[in-house]
XYZ file of C-alpha atoms in Angstrom:
666
model
C -40.382 64.939 -175.844
C -41.456 63.248 -179.107
C -38.757 61.923 -181.440
C -39.823 64.518 -184.023
C -38.992 67.375 -181.624
C -35.616 65.855 -180.833
C -34.905 65.520 -184.549
C -35.867 69.169 -185.026
C -33.304 70.298 -182.444
C -30.675 68.101 -184.075
C -31.391 69.640 -187.495
C -31.214 73.147 -186.022
C -27.889 72.323 -184.407
C -26.437 71.172 -187.718
C -27.624 74.400 -189.350
C -25.995 76.575 -186.669
C -22.770 74.607 -186.984
C -22.702 75.217 -190.758
C -23.319 78.911 -190.152
C -19.961 79.156 -188.368
C -18.311 79.107 -191.791
C -20.033 82.385 -192.688
C -18.233 85.688 -192.304
C -19.330 87.544 -189.156
C -17.904 89.754 -186.421
C -16.834 88.549 -182.964
C -20.146 89.402 -181.315
C -22.146 87.560 -183.974
C -19.784 84.584 -183.740
C -20.145 84.470 -179.941
C -23.933 84.722 -180.139
C -23.958 81.809 -182.584
C -21.727 79.770 -180.277
C -24.068 80.499 -177.376
C -27.003 79.331 -179.503
C -25.136 76.116 -180.354
C -24.499 75.506 -176.646
C -28.153 76.140 -175.783
C -29.271 73.787 -178.561
C -26.982 71.073 -177.248
C -28.516 71.451 -173.782
C -31.991 70.954 -175.248
C -30.817 67.712 -176.852
C -29.019 66.589 -173.677
C -32.162 67.153 -171.636
C -33.948 64.590 -173.807
C -31.068 62.208 -174.478
C -27.733 62.563 -172.754
C -24.728 61.935 -174.976
C -21.066 62.614 -174.111
C -20.269 63.979 -177.571
C -23.151 66.459 -177.418
C -22.012 67.464 -173.905
C -18.490 68.126 -175.161
C -19.870 70.043 -178.147
C -21.833 72.298 -175.770
C -18.793 72.797 -173.544
C -16.613 73.711 -176.512
C -19.168 76.229 -177.821
C -19.769 77.867 -174.440
C -16.066 78.127 -173.600
C -15.310 79.781 -176.937
C -18.188 82.206 -176.389
C -16.866 83.094 -172.923
C -13.636 84.341 -174.462
C -15.624 87.226 -175.935
C -18.185 87.835 -173.174
C -15.992 89.660 -170.678
C -17.441 90.189 -167.205
C -17.045 93.970 -167.367
C -18.680 94.390 -170.811
C -21.320 91.631 -170.951
C -21.991 90.587 -167.337
C -25.553 89.313 -167.926
C -24.735 87.293 -171.047
C -21.570 85.912 -169.464
C -23.546 84.768 -166.410
C -26.078 82.970 -168.619
C -23.306 81.274 -170.604
C -21.631 80.201 -167.357
C -24.903 78.743 -166.182
C -25.270 76.779 -169.430
C -21.634 75.673 -169.279
C -22.204 74.392 -165.735
C -25.196 72.378 -166.955
C -23.141 70.865 -169.785
C -20.368 69.821 -167.389
C -22.950 68.408 -164.968
C -24.509 66.306 -167.737
C -21.087 65.063 -168.834
C -20.370 64.044 -165.237
C -23.180 61.497 -165.448
C -21.357 59.760 -168.305
C -17.623 60.364 -167.948
C -14.916 62.378 -166.194
C -17.223 62.628 -163.178
C -15.021 64.253 -160.570
C -13.421 66.851 -162.835
C -16.681 67.669 -164.623
C -18.537 68.221 -161.345
C -15.795 70.507 -160.055
C -15.975 72.582 -163.255
C -19.781 72.732 -163.112
C -19.608 74.038 -159.551
C -17.001 76.632 -160.520
C -19.209 77.895 -163.370
C -22.320 78.148 -161.220
C -20.487 79.811 -158.336
C -19.217 82.493 -160.723
C -22.688 82.906 -162.257
C -24.119 83.550 -158.780
C -21.973 86.668 -158.644
C -24.382 88.175 -161.174
C -27.585 86.323 -160.293
C -27.789 87.655 -156.742
C -30.762 86.722 -154.584
C -31.876 90.333 -154.225
C -31.880 91.065 -157.972
C -32.654 87.700 -159.607
C -34.278 85.554 -156.908
C -35.672 82.887 -159.266
C -32.400 82.422 -161.163
C -30.433 82.484 -157.920
C -32.610 79.756 -156.407
C -32.397 77.532 -159.492
C -28.609 77.763 -159.571
C -28.471 76.963 -155.843
C -30.569 73.861 -156.518
C -28.139 72.825 -159.258
C -25.206 73.472 -156.926
C -26.834 71.311 -154.263
C -27.063 68.381 -156.650
C -23.491 68.837 -157.890
C -22.038 69.080 -154.367
C -24.029 66.005 -153.377
C -22.570 63.999 -156.271
C -19.071 65.319 -155.607
C -19.403 64.317 -151.952
C -19.590 60.701 -153.094
C -16.103 61.083 -154.573
C -14.142 63.398 -152.273
C -14.348 65.321 -148.976
C -17.687 63.741 -148.221
C -18.666 65.720 -145.150
C -17.470 69.095 -146.458
C -19.240 68.726 -149.794
C -22.381 67.346 -148.156
C -22.490 70.426 -145.918
C -22.127 72.657 -148.985
C -24.996 70.771 -150.617
C -27.157 71.409 -147.543
C -26.228 75.105 -147.575
C -27.123 75.435 -151.266
C -30.512 73.767 -150.753
C -31.262 76.011 -147.779
C -30.300 79.059 -149.859
C -32.874 78.044 -152.474
C -35.489 77.472 -149.781
C -34.913 80.998 -148.472
C -36.367 82.232 -151.768
C -39.123 79.730 -152.485
C -42.404 79.839 -150.599
C -44.546 76.711 -150.120
C -47.592 78.881 -150.730
C -46.473 80.897 -153.772
C -44.106 78.397 -155.453
C -45.147 74.994 -154.095
C -43.473 72.903 -156.809
C -40.164 74.774 -156.690
C -40.253 74.646 -152.894
C -40.895 70.893 -152.999
C -38.026 70.345 -155.461
C -35.663 72.245 -153.154
C -36.865 70.162 -150.195
C -36.198 66.985 -152.183
C -32.691 68.260 -152.915
C -32.213 69.009 -149.224
C -33.245 65.454 -148.375
C -30.627 64.079 -150.767
C -27.955 66.291 -149.202
C -28.837 65.106 -145.700
C -28.597 61.494 -146.876
C -25.020 62.068 -148.013
C -24.310 63.778 -144.697
C -25.669 60.691 -142.931
C -23.172 58.526 -144.819
C -20.355 60.832 -143.725
C -21.350 60.687 -140.046
C -18.726 59.299 -137.711
C -21.217 58.510 -134.950
C -24.524 56.654 -134.927
C -26.335 59.601 -133.330
C -25.184 61.955 -136.099
C -26.227 59.466 -138.781
C -29.669 59.059 -137.221
C -30.100 62.835 -136.954
C -29.255 63.385 -140.630
C -31.614 60.562 -141.638
C -34.480 62.117 -139.702
C -33.793 65.505 -141.274
C -33.883 63.849 -144.695
C -37.187 62.170 -143.854
C -38.712 65.446 -142.687
C -37.639 67.138 -145.932
C -39.122 64.257 -147.960
C -42.452 64.533 -146.179
C -42.629 68.265 -146.863
C -41.743 67.714 -150.518
C -44.237 64.940 -151.046
C -47.088 67.096 -149.774
C -46.856 69.098 -153.012
C -46.746 66.101 -155.346
C -50.089 64.417 -155.868
C -49.240 60.973 -157.290
C -51.817 61.249 -160.066
C -50.565 64.681 -161.244
C -46.809 64.359 -160.608
C -46.114 60.610 -160.561
C -42.404 60.836 -161.428
C -41.668 63.476 -158.771
C -43.765 61.644 -156.193
C -41.883 58.418 -156.943
C -38.490 60.155 -156.720
C -39.267 61.563 -153.270
C -40.580 58.185 -152.111
C -37.283 56.681 -153.265
C -35.345 59.226 -151.187
C -37.566 58.385 -148.227
C -36.792 54.687 -148.695
C -33.063 55.437 -148.821
C -33.376 57.450 -145.602
C -35.118 54.562 -143.836
C -32.408 52.165 -145.015
C -29.662 54.485 -143.760
C -31.434 54.814 -140.402
C -31.774 51.024 -140.197
C -27.976 50.784 -140.047
C -27.931 52.414 -136.610
C -31.345 51.673 -135.078
C -34.576 49.743 -135.593
C -33.082 47.516 -138.270
C -36.097 45.451 -139.268
C -38.719 48.146 -138.665
C -36.917 50.715 -140.795
C -36.228 48.214 -143.577
C -39.934 47.464 -143.721
C -40.687 51.196 -143.782
C -38.329 51.405 -146.771
C -40.228 48.581 -148.488
C -43.481 50.447 -147.942
C -42.056 53.673 -149.404
C -40.802 51.804 -152.490
C -44.162 50.148 -153.046
C -45.952 53.505 -152.733
C -43.649 54.955 -155.374
C -43.952 52.005 -157.743
C -47.739 52.047 -157.493
C -47.992 55.356 -159.370
C -45.468 54.850 -162.192
C -44.784 52.327 -164.932
C -41.621 50.977 -166.500
C -42.724 52.219 -169.916
C -43.471 55.842 -168.979
C -40.925 56.501 -166.197
C -38.179 53.893 -166.709
C -35.434 55.602 -164.688
C -37.662 56.298 -161.683
C -38.961 52.734 -161.921
C -35.407 51.373 -161.926
C -34.315 53.576 -159.000
C -37.206 52.381 -156.845
C -36.468 48.759 -157.707
C -32.855 49.274 -156.679
C -34.010 50.586 -153.298
C -36.544 47.767 -153.046
C -33.744 45.274 -153.625
C -31.606 46.978 -150.972
C -34.432 46.686 -148.435
C -35.066 43.013 -149.210
C -31.355 42.196 -149.003
C -31.004 44.033 -145.670
C -33.954 42.058 -144.289
C -32.412 38.829 -145.593
C -29.144 39.588 -143.807
C -31.075 40.363 -140.628
C -32.897 37.034 -140.872
C -29.610 35.220 -141.419
C -28.006 36.981 -138.452
C -30.853 35.869 -136.188
C -30.490 32.287 -137.346
C -26.732 32.332 -136.804
C -27.185 33.772 -133.316
C -29.613 30.991 -132.421
C -27.114 28.405 -133.636
C -24.223 30.025 -131.770
C -26.215 30.087 -128.547
C -27.084 26.424 -128.988
C -23.702 25.271 -130.268
C -20.136 25.273 -128.990
C -18.591 28.145 -130.901
C -16.817 29.021 -134.066
C -14.253 26.268 -134.414
C -13.583 25.150 -137.980
C -14.937 21.672 -137.226
C -18.377 23.218 -136.795
C -18.635 24.805 -140.235
C -20.538 22.008 -141.903
C -22.748 21.334 -138.899
C -23.701 25.021 -138.635
C -24.746 25.161 -142.268
C -26.815 22.008 -141.899
C -28.329 23.101 -138.602
C -29.715 26.416 -139.813
C -33.450 26.829 -139.525
C -35.752 29.206 -141.312
C -33.604 29.135 -144.438
C -36.680 29.471 -146.636
C -37.287 32.988 -145.291
C -33.731 34.056 -146.020
C -33.797 32.585 -149.506
C -37.199 34.074 -150.259
C -35.965 37.545 -149.302
C -32.808 37.088 -151.383
C -34.861 36.022 -154.396
C -37.109 39.057 -154.008
C -33.985 41.238 -153.883
C -32.615 39.531 -157.003
C -35.895 40.080 -158.828
C -35.906 43.797 -157.975
C -32.229 44.291 -158.848
C -32.683 42.438 -162.139
C -35.589 44.706 -163.112
C -33.403 47.754 -162.488
C -30.396 46.294 -164.310
C -32.561 45.531 -167.334
C -33.435 49.218 -167.724
C -30.017 50.829 -167.436
C -27.939 50.977 -170.603
C -24.155 50.669 -170.341
C -23.777 53.484 -172.897
C -26.553 55.878 -171.835
C -26.485 55.345 -168.065
C -23.047 53.918 -167.248
C -23.079 55.040 -163.618
C -26.491 53.567 -162.888
C -25.672 50.436 -164.890
C -22.531 49.825 -162.843
C -24.406 50.422 -159.573
C -27.034 47.873 -160.596
C -24.269 45.349 -161.349
C -22.779 45.949 -157.898
C -26.176 45.243 -156.366
C -26.567 42.044 -158.377
C -23.137 40.911 -157.241
C -24.123 41.447 -153.587
C -27.294 39.398 -153.826
C -25.559 36.561 -155.719
C -23.052 36.335 -152.864
C -25.891 36.166 -150.331
C -27.701 33.470 -152.323
C -24.478 31.507 -152.657
C -24.322 31.097 -148.894
C -27.366 28.808 -149.077
C -27.693 27.318 -152.569
C -25.738 26.740 -155.788
C -22.639 28.109 -154.109
C -20.280 27.831 -157.079
C -22.763 29.048 -159.697
C -23.876 32.053 -157.655
C -20.299 32.970 -156.747
C -19.300 32.906 -160.420
C -22.273 35.156 -161.214
C -21.133 37.489 -158.428
C -17.634 37.670 -159.922
C -19.040 38.470 -163.374
C -21.384 41.171 -162.055
C -18.609 42.775 -159.995
C -16.405 42.702 -163.093
C -19.119 44.533 -165.038
C -19.288 47.173 -162.309
C -15.507 47.544 -162.378
C -15.592 48.054 -166.139
C -16.891 51.523 -165.273
C -16.037 52.270 -161.641
C -12.393 53.139 -161.073
C -10.337 54.231 -158.109
C -10.417 57.772 -159.465
C -13.983 58.237 -160.704
C -15.780 56.645 -157.733
C -13.640 55.189 -154.941
C -16.644 54.166 -152.826
C -18.387 52.206 -155.587
C -15.011 50.794 -156.655
C -14.450 49.610 -153.085
C -17.885 47.970 -152.963
C -17.251 46.100 -156.212
C -13.825 44.963 -154.991
C -15.383 43.782 -151.717
C -17.898 41.676 -153.651
C -15.084 40.316 -155.799
C -13.102 39.482 -152.653
C -15.992 37.626 -151.038
C -16.894 35.685 -154.179
C -13.305 34.545 -154.798
C -12.930 33.415 -151.177
C -16.085 31.323 -151.485
C -14.881 29.842 -154.776
C -11.536 29.054 -153.156
C -13.317 26.497 -150.956
C -14.709 24.804 -154.071
C -12.104 24.959 -156.846
C -8.717 26.399 -157.806
C -8.011 27.295 -154.203
C -4.692 29.056 -154.657
C -5.768 31.026 -157.751
C -8.993 32.216 -156.124
C -7.238 33.138 -152.881
C -4.691 35.129 -154.862
C -7.499 36.942 -156.717
C -9.214 37.605 -153.378
C -6.002 39.105 -151.980
C -5.690 41.427 -154.983
C -9.308 42.534 -154.519
C -8.755 43.136 -150.791
C -5.744 45.345 -151.553
C -7.667 47.348 -154.161
C -10.587 47.795 -151.780
C -8.205 49.110 -149.142
C -6.713 51.634 -151.583
C -10.181 52.973 -152.342
C -11.319 53.053 -148.725
C -8.252 55.104 -147.806
C -9.706 57.771 -150.115
C -13.088 58.114 -148.404
C -13.523 55.722 -145.505
C -14.308 56.326 -141.872
C -11.924 54.691 -139.351
C -14.114 51.631 -138.777
C -14.444 51.031 -142.514
C -10.664 51.156 -142.808
C -10.235 48.763 -139.913
C -12.615 46.319 -141.595
C -10.592 46.484 -144.811
C -7.329 45.859 -142.965
C -8.889 42.924 -141.110
C -10.217 41.355 -144.326
C -6.794 41.775 -145.929
C -5.215 40.004 -142.949
C -7.726 37.137 -143.210
C -6.984 36.635 -146.897
C -3.211 36.825 -146.522
C -3.361 34.230 -143.715
C -5.374 31.849 -145.905
C -2.968 32.285 -148.799
C 0.051 31.788 -146.543
C -1.279 28.353 -145.547
C -1.311 27.346 -149.228
C 2.200 28.484 -150.111
C 4.994 25.956 -150.525
C 7.754 28.514 -151.009
C 9.116 29.707 -147.625
C 9.888 33.137 -149.085
C 6.389 33.657 -150.514
C 4.760 32.275 -147.372
C 6.788 34.675 -145.257
C 5.730 37.577 -147.470
C 2.045 36.664 -147.103
C 2.437 36.342 -143.335
C 4.046 39.770 -143.085
C 1.238 41.241 -145.193
C -1.261 39.743 -142.743
C 0.679 40.995 -139.726
C 0.993 44.538 -141.065
C -2.713 44.634 -141.910
C -3.768 43.275 -138.514
C -1.578 45.795 -136.684
C -3.126 48.630 -138.718
C -6.595 47.369 -137.789
C -5.599 47.271 -134.113
C -4.689 50.950 -134.263
C -8.431 51.545 -134.767
C -10.033 48.628 -132.908
C -9.415 49.514 -129.282
C -10.246 46.999 -126.588
C -12.515 49.447 -124.743
C -14.597 50.605 -127.716
C -14.638 47.545 -130.009
C -13.742 44.507 -127.889
C -15.081 41.824 -130.248
C -13.281 43.237 -133.301
C -10.120 43.767 -131.228
C -10.121 40.144 -130.073
C -10.866 38.800 -133.543
C -7.965 40.793 -134.995
C -5.629 39.564 -132.248
C -6.630 36.032 -133.253
C -5.674 36.841 -136.840
C -2.362 38.155 -135.556
C -1.862 34.872 -133.705
C -2.479 32.933 -136.935
C -0.093 35.119 -138.940
C 2.737 34.954 -136.385
C 2.238 31.181 -136.016
C 2.517 30.682 -139.775
C 5.541 32.985 -139.999
C 7.241 31.005 -137.226
C 7.231 27.990 -139.568
C 9.527 29.730 -142.065
C 11.375 32.503 -140.204
C 12.260 33.573 -136.654
C 10.581 30.542 -135.100
C 11.188 31.365 -131.428
C 10.463 35.086 -131.630
C 7.343 34.722 -133.777
C 5.981 31.857 -131.695
C 6.183 34.076 -128.612
C 4.479 36.918 -130.468
C 1.698 34.528 -131.442
C 1.227 33.619 -127.777
C 1.033 37.296 -126.742
C -1.613 37.938 -129.406
C -3.608 34.896 -128.313
C -3.507 35.985 -124.679
C -4.761 39.427 -125.698
C -7.756 37.804 -127.404
C -8.454 35.515 -124.438
C -8.521 38.421 -121.961
C -11.311 39.995 -124.007
C -13.225 36.786 -124.688
C -13.283 36.015 -120.952
C -15.745 38.899 -120.642
C -17.799 38.596 -123.823
C -17.774 35.076 -125.308
C -17.096 31.738 -123.580
C -17.197 29.991 -126.962
C -14.528 32.186 -128.524
C -12.447 31.995 -125.353
C -12.437 28.195 -125.597
C -11.417 28.320 -129.243
C -8.607 30.761 -128.410
C -7.449 28.474 -125.562
C -7.154 25.672 -128.096
C -5.066 27.957 -130.331
C -2.903 28.853 -127.351
C -2.232 25.186 -126.628
C -0.878 24.719 -130.167
C 1.502 27.650 -129.701
C 2.784 26.386 -126.353
C 3.424 22.964 -127.906
C 5.445 24.627 -130.677
C 7.358 26.698 -128.108
C 8.036 23.618 -125.963
C 9.968 22.117 -128.856
C 12.317 25.128 -128.800
C 12.751 25.991 -125.097
C 11.558 25.186 -121.567
C 10.040 21.864 -122.623
C 8.295 20.921 -119.379
C 7.019 24.416 -118.584
C 5.523 24.985 -122.015
C 3.926 21.538 -122.265
C 2.341 22.217 -118.875
C 1.059 25.524 -120.255
C -0.373 23.693 -123.275
C -2.093 21.152 -121.010
C -3.571 23.930 -118.892
C -4.895 25.702 -122.007
C -6.511 22.470 -123.259
C -8.138 21.814 -119.904
C -9.564 25.347 -119.900
C -10.958 24.806 -123.398
C -12.565 21.515 -122.320
C -14.552 23.341 -119.641
C -16.586 24.765 -122.505
C -16.146 22.061 -125.150
C -17.969 19.270 -123.329
C -18.952 16.010 -125.008
C -22.606 16.967 -124.739
C -22.202 20.472 -126.131
C -19.874 19.652 -128.997
C -18.448 16.153 -129.352
C -16.201 16.953 -132.317
C -14.701 20.027 -130.663
C -14.226 18.009 -127.478
C -12.436 15.263 -129.403
C -10.268 17.802 -131.225
C -9.048 19.328 -127.963
C -8.489 15.852 -126.501
C -6.111 15.058 -129.368
C -4.096 18.209 -128.657
C -4.111 17.425 -124.932
C -2.911 13.878 -125.572
C -0.083 15.177 -127.762
C 0.961 17.541 -124.958
C 0.968 14.689 -122.414
C 3.121 12.622 -124.764
C 5.474 15.548 -125.280
C 5.732 16.139 -121.546
C 6.853 12.525 -121.103
C 10.087 13.476 -122.896
C 11.127 15.745 -120.024
C 13.621 14.373 -117.539
C 11.843 16.406 -114.864
C 8.590 14.438 -115.278
C 7.358 10.891 -114.733
C 7.625 9.609 -118.314
C 5.323 6.640 -117.780
C 2.606 8.801 -116.228
C 2.690 11.216 -119.182
C 2.401 8.421 -121.742
C -0.404 6.721 -119.827
C -2.355 9.994 -119.734
C -1.762 10.412 -123.460
C -3.038 6.862 -124.123
C -6.144 7.412 -122.027
C -6.889 10.736 -123.716
C -6.394 9.393 -127.253
C -8.784 6.530 -126.439
C -11.477 9.019 -125.372
C -11.084 10.926 -128.623
C -11.135 7.694 -130.652
C -14.428 6.582 -129.084
C -16.038 9.933 -129.913
C -14.947 9.786 -133.564
C -16.185 6.206 -133.848
C -19.581 7.098 -132.349
C -20.011 10.123 -134.609
C -18.952 8.054 -137.634
C -21.673 5.489 -136.884
C -24.322 8.204 -136.558
C -23.257 9.836 -139.828
C -23.147 6.536 -141.685
C -26.646 5.675 -140.473
C -28.090 8.868 -141.906
C -26.000 8.763 -145.091
C -23.894 11.773 -144.194
C -20.783 12.062 -146.442
C -18.906 13.477 -143.446
C -18.611 9.915 -142.137
C -15.500 9.447 -144.281
C -13.790 12.354 -142.515
C -14.658 10.810 -139.131
C -13.035 7.553 -140.285
C -9.866 9.478 -141.076
C -9.885 11.214 -137.684
C -10.395 7.886 -135.937
C -7.506 6.381 -137.896
C -5.243 9.262 -136.849
C -6.133 8.542 -133.218
C -5.310 4.849 -133.712
C -1.899 5.705 -135.142
C -1.215 8.050 -132.234
C -2.243 5.316 -129.802
C 0.169 2.894 -131.466
C 2.968 5.448 -131.192
C 2.309 5.917 -127.481
C 2.242 2.159 -126.930
C 5.506 1.844 -128.819
C 7.100 4.504 -126.633
C 5.894 2.678 -123.503
C 7.327 -0.628 -124.736
C 10.632 1.036 -125.513
C 10.706 2.548 -122.026
C 10.102 -0.877 -120.413
C 12.894 -2.428 -122.461
C 15.164 0.458 -121.529
């Protein structure tokens, strides 16, 4: 609509508002109020504005006080329909949940007059509007129930429209149906249900697009192509990951080919958002493949391997290229959405930017990209709240959590870990509002991870104990969902977190009891890893050896040091010198400490224990020295750390020698 037409409606609205001061009867006053509401809707259709929405709502609600259902049923139904539209428009800007509920209430009441048998066209249009409102409301509350209502409303409209007689209306209803099925896919508790809803959405998109020639209806064609892309992306979460992501890319490109940023800015932005989602999903798939290759070639997930894994990645250019393409697409979308005119879309675009900055930060400019991720998530949270959109709020908090954890490894460790813990708690609050069980379990697990990290930084025993208990409570909640039969890997990982939390708590409270609980948790993880991951089993065996050493210092010294030695020997079956020299050396140090500790028992040959400790420390020392030489030769800064590890072995050797000399003198 030209600016001159918009100005004409605005002038007419001012005139009608001035006319309210004139003397008139109740019917005339109500008719004028209805006209004001209708005029506001015309303005909103061209340029949405919360004040104009509220002006329309006020006018329509005052008019309804006069238009009683028994005296003016037709006029009342039309006013209700307009009032529903005003609330729906307001929902895009503010008060989303409440406004959508009121819009639905108005339209449901209007349907009592606009029955399908008497007013088929009006009935179908209202059903289409109901479909869209239920779909939006499903993103905020009772996802499955509201998604089903959206599907029912779309099907009710399709019962009236004919693809032959009303092809465009039929296509619009099919597009609405596709959107409803996409929400239903998100609400699915099982992969099969999600895939079924995605395929139904795709089928509806294909029927809709048959009516929209791209040269005649470019905006509608592009919108349906965007829905098709979203359906492919949702399907990629449960099957055919790469293939469906590439299908989504193709759908986005088809849509973008027929529109321009200047003529259809919102459709252009929506397609770029979906394009960015597809690129980012492909980037994550590429990264997962690389990590799997490294895990299969390397010795596992011990902390000593972190730097080597990052350096050993191959194919990083592909991952980075995909991330940069995602960033480019997201940035195009973010540049179109205005914080004032399109707050919801603006905040969504900021969430997307935050996600891609986090991904980029895993490979380059870690600190800079993480800071950008924090800022973008903060922008998203300036609009998304726990009440107006718990799912989007949770996504922004998750991005904030991840970015702060990354920054914690670079600077201000305690402050960033504390901020990450706050974000993890807020994400959990939101996920409790809408999440499926596995989503909740993931939130609890992430909270446990963060609390464990923070506990290791605390100097106050009271605060450390509080963080440990937070981690324990969160891990136990996750284990109520992660069952060993259905989710063995997640179950074992959470048991490992429980081991870490109980071990840390044992340092400040209930040492004996919590040390034993840590051992039980570690054993639970090992029993699972025996079947699914030799690498993780070895790492857990190393953890177990630490716990037995701690327990040996409290009770049953000989028995528990023997248990620690056995755990180390089991870990060394996987951590060979050839497979992972640093992991091998790390376990050797623990094993040597256990031998030295065992020498304190009156039940054991003290000299034999110390000699085994000496021999084992020497093996570890030689490994650290060899690795240090290799690193120094290639200019690796990690050589300094190897020097420190070698020095620790030397000091331990000297201690063992001192104990042997003391024994001889004794």
